Short mmCIF file of C-alpha atoms and ligand atoms in Angstrom, two decimals:
data_model
loop_
_atom_site.label_atom_id
_atom_site.label_comp_id
_atom_site.label_asym_id
_atom_site.label_seq_id
_atom_site.Cartn_x
_atom_site.Cartn_y
_atom_site.Cartn_z
CA UNK M 1 -17.71 27.00 -75.14
CA UNK M 2 -21.10 28.69 -75.18
CA UNK M 3 -24.34 27.01 -74.28
CA UNK M 4 -26.85 26.54 -77.09
CA UNK M 5 -24.04 26.47 -79.60
CA UNK M 6 -23.00 23.35 -81.46
CA UNK M 7 -19.37 22.33 -81.78
CA UNK M 8 -17.19 20.10 -83.88
CA UNK M 9 -14.00 18.57 -82.45
CA UNK M 10 -11.10 16.79 -84.10
CA UNK M 11 -8.73 14.43 -82.33
CA UNK M 12 -5.70 12.38 -83.11
CA UNK M 13 -5.50 8.92 -81.56
CA UNK M 14 -1.87 7.98 -82.07
CA UNK M 15 -2.13 4.67 -80.18
CA UNK M 16 -4.53 3.38 -82.81
CA UNK M 17 -3.36 5.40 -85.82
CA UNK M 18 -6.70 7.08 -86.23
CA UNK M 19 -8.32 10.47 -86.33
CA UNK M 20 -11.66 11.12 -84.70
CA UNK M 21 -14.16 13.84 -85.48
CA UNK M 22 -17.17 14.49 -83.25
CA UNK M 23 -20.10 16.80 -83.72
CA UNK M 24 -22.94 17.81 -81.42
CA UNK M 25 -25.55 19.30 -83.73
CA UNK M 26 -28.92 19.52 -81.96
CA UNK M 27 -29.29 23.30 -82.37
CA UNK M 28 -28.18 23.14 -85.98
CA UNK M 29 -30.78 20.48 -86.79
CA UNK M 30 -33.44 22.48 -84.97
CA UNK M 31 -32.61 25.47 -87.14
CA UNK M 32 -33.18 23.27 -90.20
CA UNK M 33 -36.59 22.28 -88.73
CA UNK M 34 -37.62 25.86 -87.93
CA UNK M 35 -39.03 26.91 -91.26
CA UNK M 36 -40.46 23.72 -92.68
CA UNK M 37 -42.99 21.09 -91.66
CA UNK M 38 -41.17 17.95 -90.50
CA UNK M 39 -41.86 14.52 -89.05
CA UNK M 40 -39.75 12.58 -86.53
CA UNK M 41 -38.44 10.22 -89.20
CA UNK M 42 -37.47 13.04 -91.57
CA UNK M 43 -35.69 14.82 -88.67
CA UNK M 44 -33.80 11.59 -87.94
CA UNK M 45 -32.75 11.23 -91.58
CA UNK M 46 -31.87 14.89 -92.07
CA UNK M 47 -30.20 15.16 -88.66
CA UNK M 48 -27.93 12.26 -89.55
CA UNK M 49 -27.10 13.72 -92.96
CA UNK M 50 -26.48 17.21 -91.55
CA UNK M 51 -24.19 15.84 -88.80
CA UNK M 52 -22.21 13.68 -91.23
CA UNK M 53 -21.82 16.44 -93.81
CA UNK M 54 -20.57 18.88 -91.16
CA UNK M 55 -17.88 16.37 -90.18
CA UNK M 56 -16.96 15.82 -93.83
CA UNK M 57 -16.70 19.61 -94.19
CA UNK M 58 -14.03 19.54 -91.47
CA UNK M 59 -11.85 17.44 -93.79
CA UNK M 60 -11.68 20.36 -96.25
CA UNK M 61 -9.62 23.54 -96.35
CA UNK M 62 -10.40 27.23 -96.89
CA UNK M 63 -13.41 27.84 -99.10
CA UNK M 64 -13.83 24.24 -100.21
CA UNK M 65 -17.32 22.72 -100.03
CA UNK M 66 -18.79 19.25 -99.80
CA UNK M 67 -22.26 18.18 -100.90
CA UNK M 68 -23.72 14.80 -99.98
CA UNK M 69 -26.82 13.61 -101.85
CA UNK M 70 -28.77 10.44 -101.28
CA UNK M 71 -31.41 9.16 -103.65
CA UNK M 72 -32.62 5.86 -102.23
CA UNK M 73 -35.95 5.79 -104.04
CA UNK M 74 -37.77 6.10 -100.73
CA UNK M 75 -40.77 8.34 -99.97
CA UNK M 76 -38.59 11.18 -98.61
CA UNK M 77 -37.19 11.64 -102.14
CA UNK M 78 -33.73 13.09 -102.58
CA UNK M 79 -31.96 14.36 -99.47
CA UNK M 80 -28.98 16.65 -99.70
CA UNK M 81 -26.68 18.56 -97.39
CA UNK M 82 -23.86 20.98 -98.14
CA UNK M 83 -21.14 22.03 -95.72
CA UNK M 84 -17.92 24.01 -95.75
CA UNK M 85 -14.78 23.86 -93.64
CA UNK M 86 -15.99 26.68 -91.39
CA UNK M 87 -18.87 24.80 -89.78
CA UNK M 88 -21.71 26.04 -91.98
CA UNK M 89 -24.26 23.55 -93.26
CA UNK M 90 -27.55 23.66 -95.15
CA UNK M 91 -29.84 20.82 -96.21
CA UNK M 92 -33.09 19.89 -97.88
CA UNK M 93 -35.34 16.92 -98.50
CA UNK M 94 -37.81 16.54 -101.36
CA UNK M 95 -40.54 15.58 -98.87
CA UNK M 96 -39.73 16.49 -95.25
CA UNK M 97 -43.30 15.53 -94.24
CA UNK M 98 -42.72 11.84 -95.00
CA UNK M 99 -44.12 9.42 -92.47
CA UNK M 100 -43.46 5.69 -92.17
CA UNK M 101 -44.32 3.16 -89.43
CA UNK M 102 -41.81 2.59 -86.61
CA UNK M 103 -39.49 -0.41 -86.72
CA UNK M 104 -40.45 -3.50 -84.70
CA UNK M 105 -38.13 -2.27 -81.92
CA UNK M 106 -40.09 1.04 -81.86
CA UNK M 107 -37.19 2.98 -83.36
CA UNK M 108 -37.63 5.45 -86.22
CA UNK M 109 -37.31 3.62 -89.53
CA UNK M 110 -34.88 5.84 -91.45
CA UNK M 111 -34.25 3.28 -94.26
CA UNK M 112 -38.01 3.04 -94.92
CA UNK M 113 -38.11 6.81 -95.48
CA UNK M 114 -34.81 7.17 -97.36
CA UNK M 115 -35.11 3.94 -99.34
CA UNK M 116 -32.45 1.31 -99.84
CA UNK M 117 -32.36 1.00 -103.61
CA UNK M 118 -30.27 3.83 -104.89
CA UNK M 119 -27.12 5.85 -104.65
CA UNK M 120 -25.15 8.12 -102.42
CA UNK M 121 -23.00 10.74 -104.08
CA UNK M 122 -20.40 13.10 -102.71
CA UNK M 123 -19.34 16.19 -104.60
CA UNK M 124 -16.41 18.20 -103.32
CA UNK M 125 -15.74 21.66 -104.65
CA UNK M 126 -12.00 21.86 -104.14
CA UNK M 127 -9.94 25.03 -104.46
CA UNK M 128 -8.83 25.68 -108.04
CA UNK M 129 -9.47 22.11 -109.06
CA UNK M 130 -12.19 20.24 -110.91
CA UNK M 131 -14.84 19.08 -108.47
CA UNK M 132 -14.31 15.61 -107.03
CA UNK M 133 -17.35 13.38 -107.46
CA UNK M 134 -17.67 9.98 -105.81
CA UNK M 135 -20.68 7.69 -105.93
CA UNK M 136 -21.61 4.37 -104.40
CA UNK M 137 -24.67 2.20 -104.01
CA UNK M 138 -26.59 2.41 -100.78
CA UNK M 139 -25.90 -0.39 -98.32
CA UNK M 140 -28.78 0.02 -95.87
CA UNK M 141 -30.30 3.50 -96.13
CA UNK M 142 -29.24 4.15 -92.51
CA UNK M 143 -26.91 6.90 -93.83
CA UNK M 144 -24.02 6.25 -91.38
CA UNK M 145 -23.43 2.77 -92.76
CA UNK M 146 -23.78 4.04 -96.33
CA UNK M 147 -21.19 6.75 -95.71
CA UNK M 148 -18.80 4.26 -94.06
CA UNK M 149 -19.09 2.13 -97.19
CA UNK M 150 -18.57 5.19 -99.37
CA UNK M 151 -15.30 6.07 -97.60
CA UNK M 152 -14.06 2.50 -97.83
CA UNK M 153 -14.79 2.10 -101.53
CA UNK M 154 -14.70 5.54 -103.17
CA UNK M 155 -11.95 7.09 -101.06
CA UNK M 156 -10.15 3.87 -99.99
CA UNK M 157 -10.05 5.10 -96.40
CA UNK M 158 -11.28 2.72 -93.68
CA UNK M 159 -13.86 4.79 -91.80
CA UNK M 160 -16.64 4.42 -89.27
CA UNK M 161 -19.39 7.00 -89.62
CA UNK M 162 -21.69 6.79 -86.58
CA UNK M 163 -24.72 9.05 -86.35
CA UNK M 164 -27.41 9.37 -83.71
CA UNK M 165 -30.50 11.57 -83.81
CA UNK M 166 -33.53 11.60 -81.53
CA UNK M 167 -36.65 13.50 -82.57
CA UNK M 168 -39.53 14.93 -80.56
CA UNK M 169 -43.10 14.16 -81.70
CA UNK M 170 -43.72 17.91 -82.19
CA UNK M 171 -41.33 18.17 -85.13
CA UNK M 172 -38.22 19.32 -83.29
CA UNK M 173 -34.91 17.61 -82.62
CA UNK M 174 -34.17 16.32 -79.12
CA UNK M 175 -30.57 15.33 -79.72
CA UNK M 176 -28.28 15.08 -82.74
CA UNK M 177 -24.66 14.26 -83.22
CA UNK M 178 -22.16 11.74 -84.37
CA UNK M 179 -18.56 10.79 -84.83
CA UNK M 180 -16.23 9.67 -87.56
CA UNK M 181 -13.26 7.43 -86.90
CA UNK M 182 -10.82 7.24 -89.76
CA UNK M 183 -7.55 5.35 -90.00
CA UNK M 184 -4.50 7.40 -90.84
CA UNK M 185 -2.74 6.65 -94.13
CA UNK M 186 -0.36 3.67 -93.79
CA UNK M 187 -2.06 2.45 -90.63
CA UNK M 188 -0.85 -0.99 -89.54
CA UNK M 189 -2.88 -4.21 -89.42
CA UNK M 190 -3.48 -3.83 -85.65
CA UNK M 191 -5.21 -0.52 -86.27
CA UNK M 192 -7.57 -2.19 -88.77
CA UNK M 193 -8.32 -4.96 -86.32
CA UNK M 194 -9.04 -2.51 -83.51
CA UNK M 195 -11.39 -0.54 -85.75
CA UNK M 196 -13.26 -3.67 -86.78
CA UNK M 197 -13.63 -4.79 -83.19
CA UNK M 198 -14.93 -1.36 -82.26
CA UNK M 199 -17.46 -1.44 -85.09
CA UNK M 200 -18.73 -4.85 -83.96
CA UNK M 201 -19.20 -3.59 -80.39
CA UNK M 202 -20.83 -0.31 -81.36
CA UNK M 203 -24.43 -0.52 -80.23
CA UNK M 204 -26.52 2.61 -79.84
CA UNK M 205 -24.80 5.73 -81.11
CA UNK M 206 -27.61 7.88 -79.68
CA UNK M 207 -26.94 6.37 -76.22
CA UNK M 208 -23.21 7.11 -76.51
CA UNK M 209 -23.97 10.73 -77.36
CA UNK M 210 -26.62 11.00 -74.66
CA UNK M 211 -24.20 9.64 -72.04
CA UNK M 212 -21.49 12.09 -73.02
CA UNK M 213 -21.67 15.52 -71.45
CA UNK M 214 -18.89 16.72 -73.71
CA UNK M 215 -17.02 15.79 -76.84
CA UNK M 216 -14.06 14.58 -74.75
CA UNK M 217 -16.34 12.23 -72.82
CA UNK M 218 -17.69 10.86 -76.07
CA UNK M 219 -14.20 10.16 -77.36
CA UNK M 220 -13.09 8.57 -74.08
CA UNK M 221 -15.98 6.12 -74.37
CA UNK M 222 -14.23 4.95 -77.55
CA UNK M 223 -10.51 5.35 -76.86
CA UNK M 224 -8.28 5.44 -73.78
CA UNK M 225 -6.28 8.36 -75.04
CA UNK M 226 -6.81 11.07 -77.65
CA UNK M 227 -5.31 14.48 -78.41
CA UNK M 228 -7.66 17.32 -79.26
CA UNK M 229 -6.30 19.13 -82.29
CA UNK M 230 -9.15 21.44 -83.32
CA UNK M 231 -12.58 22.66 -82.28
CA UNK M 232 -14.97 25.18 -83.79
CA UNK M 233 -18.68 26.07 -83.64
CA UNK M 234 -21.07 24.77 -86.29
CA UNK M 235 -24.39 26.22 -87.42
CA UNK M 236 -27.13 26.00 -90.00
CA UNK M 237 -26.49 28.73 -92.50
CA UNK M 238 -27.70 29.20 -96.05
CA UNK M 239 -25.58 31.10 -98.53
CA UNK M 240 -28.35 31.92 -100.99
CA UNK M 241 -28.75 35.48 -102.27
CA UNK M 242 -30.81 37.51 -104.72
CA UNK M 243 -27.88 37.59 -107.16
CA UNK M 244 -27.34 33.81 -107.03
CA UNK M 245 -31.06 33.21 -107.53
CA UNK M 246 -31.00 35.61 -110.47
CA UNK M 247 -28.16 33.63 -112.02
CA UNK M 248 -30.16 30.42 -111.59
CA UNK M 249 -33.14 31.95 -113.40
CA UNK M 250 -31.05 32.24 -116.57
CA UNK M 251 -31.58 28.49 -116.88
CA UNK M 252 -35.24 29.13 -117.77
CA UNK M 253 -36.12 29.22 -121.46
CA UNK M 254 -36.82 32.55 -123.20
CA UNK M 255 -40.45 31.52 -123.49
CA UNK M 256 -40.77 30.85 -119.77
CA UNK M 257 -39.03 34.12 -118.90
CA UNK M 258 -41.17 36.15 -121.30
CA UNK M 259 -44.29 34.59 -119.88
CA UNK M 260 -43.27 35.71 -116.39
CA UNK M 261 -42.24 39.17 -117.64
CA UNK M 262 -45.69 39.64 -119.16
CA UNK M 263 -47.58 38.25 -116.19
CA UNK M 264 -47.10 41.58 -114.30
CA UNK M 265 -47.23 39.95 -110.87
CA UNK M 266 -43.62 38.85 -111.15
CA UNK M 267 -42.03 35.65 -109.97
CA UNK M 268 -41.40 34.33 -106.45
CA UNK M 269 -38.54 31.88 -105.98
CA UNK M 270 -38.24 30.10 -102.65
CA UNK M 271 -34.85 28.77 -101.54
CA UNK M 272 -35.02 24.99 -100.99
CA UNK M 273 -32.57 25.20 -98.10
CA UNK M 274 -33.84 28.11 -95.96
CA UNK M 275 -37.29 28.97 -97.39
CA UNK M 276 -36.23 32.56 -98.08
CA UNK M 277 -38.47 34.01 -100.83
CA UNK M 278 -36.90 36.13 -103.57
CA UNK M 279 -39.33 38.25 -105.55
CA UNK M 280 -38.53 39.26 -109.12
CA UNK M 281 -40.61 41.97 -110.78
CA UNK M 282 -40.95 42.39 -114.56
CA UNK M 283 -37.98 44.75 -114.77
CA UNK M 284 -35.73 42.36 -112.87
CA UNK M 285 -36.90 39.47 -115.02
CA UNK M 286 -35.98 41.47 -118.12
CA UNK M 287 -32.51 41.82 -116.60
CA UNK M 288 -32.38 38.04 -116.24
CA UNK M 289 -33.23 37.66 -119.91
CA UNK M 290 -30.58 40.24 -120.78
CA UNK M 291 -28.03 38.48 -118.59
CA UNK M 292 -28.84 35.17 -120.26
CA UNK M 293 -28.06 36.57 -123.70
CA UNK M 294 -25.06 38.69 -122.77
CA UNK M 295 -21.73 37.58 -124.26
CA UNK M 296 -19.88 37.34 -120.97
CA UNK M 297 -22.48 35.01 -119.58
CA UNK M 298 -22.26 32.64 -122.55
CA UNK M 299 -18.51 32.31 -122.17
CA UNK M 300 -19.04 30.97 -118.66
ZN1 LIG U 401 -31.38 29.90 -98.73
#
């Protein structure tokens, strides 16, 4: 494994009828932070969401995609991350510059930024099928707990989602990662009991990750025995393009498009996920208008 590269690992724990996924995602989260102004609390929130979504991406196959959105009515606004099964993730927050006071224990107050009154939704783009959409109410706004609840209710799969992110005051990420423990289908009562006991004893996820020099060490802090079944690198990567942005512009009204066509200076569209700017001149905007009214496009 290369240094400065993030990795995801999957294990089978046959003794306890569970699967475990781990991710170390510090570099990935730092790539998210690179092009936008951030605060420690927004890094903590986004780092948790990015880590969790990467692990959820590992539950997919081929070109399938998963998108996790949280709207907790907090000052950060909506936060969203998208990942695929190949370790690519991208994310955005409505207001990554959000700042809230620390908790009484001097920890970053993620729920105060994310909010606790709202919903978490998961959208999975599955191969050749209608997208799967699952939604649940937020439990705490801590993200890990909310996702654990989501798996238990929406997907009927007993799951622990544990996430730990530490941020530097200068707007970078010091450490990010997490793990998911999920019971296998038809797991026996003992497996449920073991999982519950583990959840009750789980204190600081950040400490667990900090103490582990490797994914294996992290897993062996949780289980006596586990079999590694898969590992691959993960990274922050946006899949936006000029053509995709052009397709999005067809959602503007004719009036709006004509206004931009006549403005001569063209239109700049910035990608929410990677801050790439796509410039459209009058000619290209006329193409958008043409595309919008073409027969083929309407069929879609
Ligand atoms: Zn982009």
